[in-house]
Structures are given as structure tokens and as C-alpha cells.
Tab-separated table of C-alpha atoms in Angstrom:
chain	number	residue	atom	x	y	z
A	111	MET	CA	-165.191	-15.918	-50.879
A	112	THR	CA	-163.180	-14.828	-53.911
A	113	GLY	CA	-159.671	-13.408	-53.701
A	114	VAL	CA	-161.016	-9.944	-54.587
A	115	GLN	CA	-163.617	-10.180	-51.816
A	116	GLN	CA	-160.994	-11.267	-49.304
A	117	GLN	CA	-158.824	-8.299	-50.194
A	118	LYS	CA	-161.773	-5.941	-49.853
A	119	VAL	CA	-162.733	-7.369	-46.468
A	120	ARG	CA	-159.144	-6.973	-45.265
A	121	SER	CA	-159.123	-3.354	-46.442
A	122	ALA	CA	-162.089	-2.403	-44.283
A	123	VAL	CA	-161.339	-0.689	-40.987
A	124	VAL	CA	-162.363	-2.872	-38.036
A	125	ARG	CA	-162.325	-1.876	-34.396
A	126	SER	CA	-160.768	-4.163	-31.821
A	127	PRO	CA	-163.090	-6.834	-30.400
A	128	GLY	CA	-164.921	-5.769	-27.276
A	129	ALA	CA	-164.274	-2.064	-27.793
A	130	GLU	CA	-166.761	-0.124	-25.694
A	131	ARG	CA	-168.693	2.764	-27.170
A	132	ARG	CA	-171.503	4.905	-25.938
A	133	LEU	CA	-174.656	5.659	-27.880
A	134	ARG	CA	-174.013	8.701	-30.044
A	135	VAL	CA	-176.979	10.946	-30.779
A	136	GLY	CA	-177.078	13.330	-33.690
A	137	GLY	CA	-179.395	14.709	-36.318
A	138	ASP	CA	-180.029	15.576	-39.929
A	139	LEU	CA	-179.539	19.068	-41.245
A	140	PRO	CA	-182.914	20.543	-42.268
A	141	TYR	CA	-183.382	22.045	-45.703
A	142	PHE	CA	-182.058	25.524	-44.985
A	143	ASP	CA	-180.965	27.496	-48.038
A	144	ASP	CA	-179.856	30.688	-46.277
A	145	PRO	CA	-176.249	30.343	-44.994
A	146	VAL	CA	-177.157	32.418	-41.921
A	147	GLU	CA	-179.916	29.949	-41.053
A	148	LEU	CA	-177.480	27.101	-41.562
A	149	ARG	CA	-174.938	28.744	-39.287
A	150	ASP	CA	-177.429	29.518	-36.513
A	151	TYR	CA	-178.885	26.025	-36.545
A	152	VAL	CA	-175.584	24.181	-36.700
A	153	GLN	CA	-173.929	26.177	-33.932
A	154	ALA	CA	-176.948	25.700	-31.651
A	155	PHE	CA	-176.932	21.998	-32.513
A	156	GLU	CA	-173.297	21.717	-31.453
A	157	ASP	CA	-173.849	23.784	-28.307
A	158	LEU	CA	-176.629	21.405	-27.243
A	159	GLY	CA	-174.100	18.558	-27.199
A	160	TYR	CA	-175.226	16.519	-30.174
A	161	ASP	CA	-172.557	14.202	-31.554
A	162	HIS	CA	-172.969	14.117	-35.320
A	163	LEU	CA	-174.640	16.156	-38.026
A	164	GLY	CA	-175.791	14.363	-41.181
A	165	PHE	CA	-176.598	15.757	-44.614
A	166	GLY	CA	-177.259	14.294	-48.031
A	167	GLU	CA	-177.010	15.619	-51.530
A	168	HIS	CA	-178.352	15.736	-55.035
A	169	VAL	CA	-176.189	17.330	-57.684
A	170	VAL	CA	-179.094	17.753	-60.094
A	171	SER	CA	-182.815	16.997	-59.836
A	172	ALA	CA	-184.568	15.398	-62.786
A	173	ARG	CA	-187.989	16.738	-63.764
A	174	THR	CA	-189.348	13.264	-64.552
A	175	ASP	CA	-188.341	11.564	-61.293
A	176	ASP	CA	-190.958	9.914	-59.121
A	177	TRP	CA	-190.098	11.953	-56.044
A	178	PRO	CA	-191.888	10.924	-52.835
A	179	SER	CA	-194.644	13.312	-51.808
A	180	GLU	CA	-192.866	14.566	-48.683
A	181	ILE	CA	-189.665	15.558	-50.510
A	182	SER	CA	-189.419	18.235	-53.158
A	183	PRO	CA	-186.899	17.983	-56.014
A	184	CYS	CA	-186.576	21.750	-55.608
A	185	ALA	CA	-185.368	21.529	-51.986
A	186	PRO	CA	-181.945	23.180	-51.495
A	187	TRP	CA	-179.685	20.166	-51.905
A	188	HIS	CA	-176.132	21.370	-51.302
A	189	GLU	CA	-173.161	19.421	-52.650
A	190	SER	CA	-171.853	17.365	-49.739
A	191	PHE	CA	-168.126	18.146	-49.743
A	192	VAL	CA	-168.654	21.896	-50.148
A	193	GLN	CA	-171.245	21.860	-47.376
A	194	ALA	CA	-168.953	19.790	-45.142
A	195	ALA	CA	-166.173	22.357	-45.594
A	196	TYR	CA	-168.530	25.199	-44.691
A	197	LEU	CA	-169.811	23.372	-41.614
A	198	ALA	CA	-166.282	22.513	-40.526
A	199	ALA	CA	-165.407	26.203	-40.570
A	200	ILE	CA	-168.292	27.231	-38.301
A	201	THR	CA	-168.055	24.369	-35.777
A	202	SER	CA	-165.323	22.911	-33.593
A	203	ARG	CA	-166.467	19.543	-32.254
A	204	VAL	CA	-169.418	17.900	-34.001
A	205	GLU	CA	-168.775	14.998	-36.384
A	206	LEU	CA	-169.709	15.774	-39.988
A	207	THR	CA	-171.574	12.849	-41.558
A	208	ALA	CA	-171.536	13.563	-45.276
A	209	SER	CA	-173.672	11.331	-47.469
A	210	VAL	CA	-172.028	11.226	-50.879
A	211	LEU	CA	-173.303	9.763	-54.153
A	212	LEU	CA	-169.946	8.214	-54.887
A	213	PRO	CA	-170.407	6.822	-58.426
A	214	GLN	CA	-171.134	10.355	-59.653
A	215	ARG	CA	-167.515	11.384	-59.029
A	216	PRO	CA	-164.099	10.302	-60.264
A	217	VAL	CA	-162.679	8.291	-57.399
A	218	ALA	CA	-159.441	10.285	-57.119
A	219	LEU	CA	-161.415	13.518	-56.779
A	220	ALA	CA	-163.718	12.052	-54.107
A	221	ALA	CA	-160.736	10.683	-52.169
A	222	LYS	CA	-158.997	14.071	-52.347
A	223	GLN	CA	-162.072	16.023	-51.238
A	224	ALA	CA	-162.710	13.668	-48.323
A	225	ALA	CA	-159.071	13.824	-47.225
A	226	GLU	CA	-159.061	17.626	-47.338
A	227	VAL	CA	-162.288	17.967	-45.339
A	228	ASP	CA	-160.999	15.550	-42.707
A	229	LEU	CA	-157.615	17.260	-42.419
A	230	LEU	CA	-159.008	20.782	-42.277
A	231	SER	CA	-161.772	19.849	-39.806
A	232	GLY	CA	-159.398	18.147	-37.383
A	233	GLY	CA	-160.518	14.598	-38.167
A	234	ARG	CA	-164.281	15.103	-38.003
A	235	LEU	CA	-165.493	13.570	-41.269
A	236	ARG	CA	-167.524	10.366	-41.441
A	237	LEU	CA	-168.193	9.475	-45.054
A	238	SER	CA	-171.428	7.692	-45.963
A	239	VAL	CA	-171.491	6.524	-49.576
A	240	SER	CA	-174.258	5.152	-51.764
A	241	VAL	CA	-175.044	4.612	-55.426
A	242	GLY	CA	-178.037	6.977	-55.444
A	243	TRP	CA	-181.626	6.213	-56.369
A	244	ASN	CA	-182.047	8.899	-59.056
A	245	ARG	CA	-181.087	7.234	-62.344
A	246	ASP	CA	-181.480	10.407	-64.405
A	247	GLU	CA	-179.135	12.218	-62.045
A	248	VAL	CA	-176.569	9.431	-62.402
A	249	ARG	CA	-176.767	9.669	-66.186
A	250	ALA	CA	-176.418	13.455	-66.049
A	251	LEU	CA	-173.109	12.984	-64.220
A	252	GLY	CA	-171.836	10.684	-66.964
A	253	VAL	CA	-172.320	7.262	-65.357
A	254	ASP	CA	-174.305	4.263	-66.591
A	255	PRO	CA	-176.777	3.425	-63.775
A	256	ALA	CA	-176.387	-0.275	-64.582
A	257	VAL	CA	-172.779	-0.359	-63.339
A	258	ARG	CA	-173.220	1.651	-60.114
A	259	GLY	CA	-172.952	-1.321	-57.758
A	260	ARG	CA	-169.775	-2.730	-59.257
A	261	LEU	CA	-168.293	0.736	-59.636
A	262	ILE	CA	-168.788	1.753	-55.992
A	263	GLU	CA	-167.045	-1.413	-54.770
A	264	GLU	CA	-163.925	-0.553	-56.744
A	265	GLN	CA	-164.168	3.100	-55.680
A	266	ILE	CA	-164.218	2.248	-51.972
A	267	GLU	CA	-161.191	0.007	-52.259
A	268	ALA	CA	-159.289	2.537	-54.397
A	269	MET	CA	-160.110	5.418	-52.033
A	270	ARG	CA	-158.766	3.548	-49.037
A	271	ARG	CA	-155.557	2.808	-50.864
A	272	LEU	CA	-155.188	6.455	-51.919
A	273	TRP	CA	-155.616	7.526	-48.288
A	274	GLU	CA	-153.079	5.028	-46.965
A	275	GLU	CA	-150.400	4.380	-49.627
A	276	PRO	CA	-147.775	6.782	-51.039
A	277	PHE	CA	-148.411	5.725	-54.671
A	278	VAL	CA	-151.252	3.597	-55.933
A	279	ASN	CA	-151.745	1.247	-58.854
A	280	TYR	CA	-155.303	0.010	-59.232
A	281	PRO	CA	-156.165	-2.002	-62.372
A	282	GLY	CA	-159.922	-2.333	-61.878
A	283	GLN	CA	-162.648	-2.813	-64.441
A	284	TYR	CA	-164.105	0.653	-63.829
A	285	VAL	CA	-161.378	2.342	-61.769
A	286	ARG	CA	-157.859	2.476	-63.152
A	287	LEU	CA	-155.036	4.214	-61.322
A	288	SER	CA	-151.361	4.146	-62.293
A	289	GLU	CA	-148.705	5.398	-59.843
A	290	VAL	CA	-150.815	8.234	-58.460
A	291	ALA	CA	-150.784	9.744	-54.982
A	292	LEU	CA	-152.719	12.071	-52.700
A	293	ASN	CA	-150.774	14.780	-50.929
A	294	PRO	CA	-151.445	15.420	-48.164
A	295	ARG	CA	-152.998	12.150	-47.101
A	296	PRO	CA	-155.367	12.004	-44.113
A	297	ARG	CA	-153.810	11.276	-40.727
A	298	ARG	CA	-156.160	8.353	-40.038
A	299	PRO	CA	-158.106	5.684	-41.923
A	300	LEU	CA	-161.281	7.567	-42.849
A	301	PRO	CA	-164.516	5.824	-41.819
A	302	VAL	CA	-166.608	4.764	-44.805
A	303	TRP	CA	-170.201	3.882	-44.008
A	304	MET	CA	-172.819	2.838	-46.524
A	305	GLY	CA	-176.525	3.309	-47.049
A	306	GLY	CA	-178.977	1.372	-49.137
A	307	GLY	CA	-182.619	0.847	-49.971
A	308	SER	CA	-185.148	2.778	-52.006
A	309	PHE	CA	-188.477	4.499	-51.510
A	310	ALA	CA	-190.240	1.666	-53.311
A	311	ASP	CA	-188.995	-1.001	-50.862
A	312	GLY	CA	-189.436	1.098	-47.733
A	313	GLY	CA	-185.724	1.676	-47.304
A	314	VAL	CA	-184.875	-2.030	-46.875
A	315	PRO	CA	-181.602	-2.751	-48.724
A	316	GLN	CA	-181.575	-5.529	-51.275
A	317	PRO	CA	-179.593	-8.698	-50.378
A	318	ALA	CA	-176.723	-7.758	-52.705
A	319	VAL	CA	-176.469	-4.344	-51.050
A	320	LEU	CA	-176.442	-5.856	-47.559
A	321	ASP	CA	-173.684	-8.206	-48.653
A	322	ARG	CA	-171.676	-5.289	-50.066
A	323	MET	CA	-171.976	-3.384	-46.805
A	324	ALA	CA	-170.974	-6.431	-44.760
A	325	ARG	CA	-167.812	-6.857	-46.856
A	326	LEU	CA	-166.725	-3.273	-47.352
A	327	ALA	CA	-168.271	-0.784	-44.936
A	328	ASP	CA	-167.391	0.365	-41.443
A	329	GLY	CA	-171.060	0.910	-40.665
A	330	PHE	CA	-174.624	1.144	-41.948
A	331	ARG	CA	-176.460	4.462	-42.206
A	332	MET	CA	-180.189	3.833	-42.383
A	333	PHE	CA	-182.051	5.292	-45.355
A	334	GLY	CA	-184.941	7.570	-44.403
A	335	PRO	CA	-188.004	5.424	-45.264
A	336	LEU	CA	-186.822	2.569	-43.036
A	337	MET	CA	-187.095	4.750	-39.923
A	338	ARG	CA	-190.885	4.581	-40.176
A	339	ASP	CA	-190.897	0.842	-39.420
A	340	THR	CA	-188.744	0.096	-36.373
A	341	GLY	CA	-189.405	-3.641	-36.633
A	342	ALA	CA	-188.207	-3.776	-40.232
A	343	GLY	CA	-185.166	-1.694	-39.313
A	344	MET	CA	-184.206	-4.052	-36.506
A	345	LYS	CA	-184.594	-7.027	-38.843
A	346	VAL	CA	-182.161	-5.373	-41.271
A	347	VAL	CA	-179.690	-4.756	-38.431
A	348	ARG	CA	-179.820	-8.392	-37.305
A	349	ARG	CA	-179.274	-9.682	-40.829
A	350	LEU	CA	-176.426	-7.271	-41.453
A	351	ARG	CA	-174.639	-8.329	-38.270
A	352	GLU	CA	-174.943	-11.970	-39.328
A	353	LEU	CA	-173.364	-11.154	-42.685
A	354	VAL	CA	-170.565	-9.127	-41.097
A	355	ALA	CA	-169.720	-12.011	-38.771
A	356	GLY	CA	-169.871	-14.395	-41.715
A	357	TYR	CA	-167.018	-12.474	-43.339
A	358	GLY	CA	-164.893	-12.934	-40.226
A	359	ARG	CA	-165.352	-9.379	-39.038
A	360	ASP	CA	-166.297	-8.128	-35.573
A	361	ALA	CA	-170.062	-7.597	-35.765
A	362	ASP	CA	-170.062	-5.637	-32.499
A	363	ALA	CA	-167.577	-3.188	-33.963
A	364	PHE	CA	-169.660	-2.598	-37.088
A	365	GLY	CA	-171.453	0.740	-36.734
A	366	ILE	CA	-175.229	0.991	-36.934
A	367	GLU	CA	-176.873	4.388	-37.366
A	368	ALA	CA	-180.605	4.158	-36.732
A	369	ARG	CA	-183.037	7.009	-37.258
A	370	ILE	CA	-185.962	8.511	-35.367
A	371	PRO	CA	-188.444	10.577	-37.426
A	372	LEU	CA	-188.700	13.393	-34.915
A	373	GLN	CA	-191.580	15.110	-36.686
A	374	LEU	CA	-193.683	11.900	-36.625
A	375	VAL	CA	-192.991	10.539	-33.126
A	376	PRO	CA	-194.792	12.101	-30.116
A	377	GLU	CA	-192.620	13.478	-27.294
A	378	GLN	CA	-193.627	10.735	-24.890
A	379	GLU	CA	-192.208	8.141	-27.284
A	380	TRP	CA	-188.812	9.771	-27.817
A	381	ALA	CA	-187.034	8.166	-24.875
A	382	PRO	CA	-188.567	4.679	-25.416
A	383	ARG	CA	-187.643	4.777	-29.122
A	384	LEU	CA	-184.066	5.717	-28.226
A	385	ALA	CA	-183.959	2.872	-25.689
A	386	ASP	CA	-185.277	0.423	-28.298
A	387	TRP	CA	-182.452	1.248	-30.698
A	388	ARG	CA	-179.852	1.043	-27.949
A	389	GLU	CA	-181.152	-2.419	-27.055
A	390	ALA	CA	-181.026	-3.400	-30.733
A	391	GLY	CA	-177.336	-2.575	-30.821
A	392	ALA	CA	-177.289	0.807	-32.556
A	393	SER	CA	-174.068	2.740	-32.084
A	394	HIS	CA	-175.582	5.969	-33.436
A	395	VAL	CA	-179.102	7.399	-33.524
A	396	THR	CA	-179.996	10.270	-35.819
A	397	LEU	CA	-182.997	12.559	-35.447
A	398	SER	CA	-184.493	12.837	-38.897
A	399	ASN	CA	-185.940	16.328	-39.123
A	400	ARG	CA	-185.100	17.541	-42.598
A	401	ARG	CA	-188.588	18.854	-43.317
A	402	GLY	CA	-188.306	21.379	-40.528
A	403	ALA	CA	-190.714	22.566	-37.836
A	404	GLY	CA	-191.378	26.108	-38.944
A	405	GLY	CA	-187.958	27.709	-39.115
A	406	VAL	CA	-184.605	27.789	-37.379
A	407	GLN	CA	-185.799	28.766	-33.919
A	408	ALA	CA	-188.563	26.162	-33.944
A	409	GLU	CA	-186.010	23.512	-34.914
A	410	ILE	CA	-183.599	24.582	-32.185
A	411	THR	CA	-186.394	24.512	-29.616
A	412	ARG	CA	-187.290	20.961	-30.598
A	413	LEU	CA	-183.640	19.875	-30.433
A	414	ALA	CA	-183.399	21.327	-26.919
A	415	ARG	CA	-186.574	19.541	-25.879
A	416	PHE	CA	-185.346	16.174	-27.181
A	417	ALA	CA	-182.053	16.609	-25.325
A	418	GLU	CA	-183.887	17.535	-22.141
A	419	LEU	CA	-186.087	14.447	-22.251
A	420	THR	CA	-183.487	11.892	-23.319
A	421	ARG	CA	-180.047	13.142	-22.246
A	422	GLU	CA	-179.484	10.522	-19.556
A	423	ALA	CA	-179.719	7.791	-22.202
A	424	TRP	CA	-176.957	9.239	-24.394
């Protein structure tokens, strides 16, 4: 391991060995454009006792992208930090799991936005960062897609230092900071999880991406396509835990967020699927339901039904 890698591993937040944690069950935010629909869904979601609410983003959608058939480039993709602030204002308890395309932002701005959301929400932000799969979108935001992997590694390290140190110098290849500070800083080390994978490879992260997560992240947030193949997902989890342990970190403390495609799995399989992921060592399970079931009330009804059938396993 290089000196830079050792420093990055040390900078990652690691829970104490043997720390107990229950299975946390949450869900994705469906593609609701109307803020009233968003409010009604999110408040019902919180009232039903779900633990975390996840949402992704696209800043722009490129006309020429090879979008998968089940996802429209014209879906209402809200910017993650703005949406997190809105959701924080209309909820009081649920964790906000914001998926952020980190290389598309200056690192100081991303660190500031994350710190503000966490402070103003009472410590409810969990940041999930990735490089993004949409190369034309990355270019539109002024970044060379070829450097995304190296850039995000420096960004994660620089963000953590901005959150924790009064003034920061960071002489990276892509990130350069000179005696700069965030004020106010967050009151805790913010959790930084990572995703990975693409539609072409079924959501399975490449070896270099798995290695990056094992060195730098506090947890792994499964990319959507991987939820369709539970066996492949469990194989990824096992490999990732091996890599985490290989870097001298507590593999049991490393978070794993698995996913259940609620719209594709019959009711009678909900509880067994949840039990499978618990047995595989998942710390979080997310109900992937972004396509919706016919509107807000239909979605809320399905959430209530899932809770009714599986609550004792939470």
C-alpha cells in the first residue's frame, strides 16, 4: 500500500469492532415532479417508520445517451443537495441518503453543501458519491470523463479534511486547496458511502472501483441493476468485505446497502428476500420503487403493505 493509500484509509470513518446494529429498512424516492406529491409521499414514508430515504440525480440529460429502457432521460431528476434541503424541512427523523455525482462539482462547494444539509437537518445526511455513468453529462459540467476515478479519490479525502480541520492545505493533482476553511463545519464526521457499476455490467462494480470503496468509503450503496440478481449482489458483498479487511479495516463495520426491486418481487417473496440480505450481512435494505405504482396513494399503500408483512424482521 502506498503512503497516499495509507493516509486515505486512515481518513475513512470506521466504527468500533463488534458494534451492534439492527437492519435498517428504507426506500427510494419515486419520480415525483410535483412538490405536493413529494411532500405527501415523504411524510407518509416517515410516519410508517422507514429509516432512510434515498434519491439520485442527473444535472443534465444528454440526448444521445443509451438510456436503459425502463428509465427515461426526461424523468424529473432533482439536484441532490437542493432536494435534500427540501426533504429535511418537511421531515423530522428519516435519514436522507443523497446520491451525488461528485466529480461534477468543485470539492469545496460539495463539502459546504453537505455540511449545511447535515447541520440544518440535525445530522440526518448520509452522502453516497459516485463518478456517474453519463459521460456527456460529465463533459457538460466541465470535467474530463477520463479523470473521474482519480478525481473522486482526491475529492473524498479533501472533503473529509474540510469537515474536520480549521484550515486546509491540499496539494493534489486535481484538487488544490490553500489555507481554506468551512464555517460552520459539521458537528460529526459525515458518512461517505460509494456506489459503482454500470447498466452494461449489470451493476457489478469493476475491480478498481471495489478497491476504491474498500479504501475510502464508509459503506457500499448498491447500484440499481445489481438488485435484479441477488446471487451476484452477494458475491460483490463478499468480495468487498475481503478487500476492506485486507486494508486493515473492520469489515463488519463497513455498511452494505442492498436493494429489493419492490415492483418486480411478489409479496410472498418480500420477507424471504429481506431475510436473505440480513443473512448476507447487509446493514441497510432499500426498496427500489422509483418507477412508481400508479401515483402517490398507490405508492403509500404498497409501503404500508411491505411494512405490515416484514416489520418483525427490521
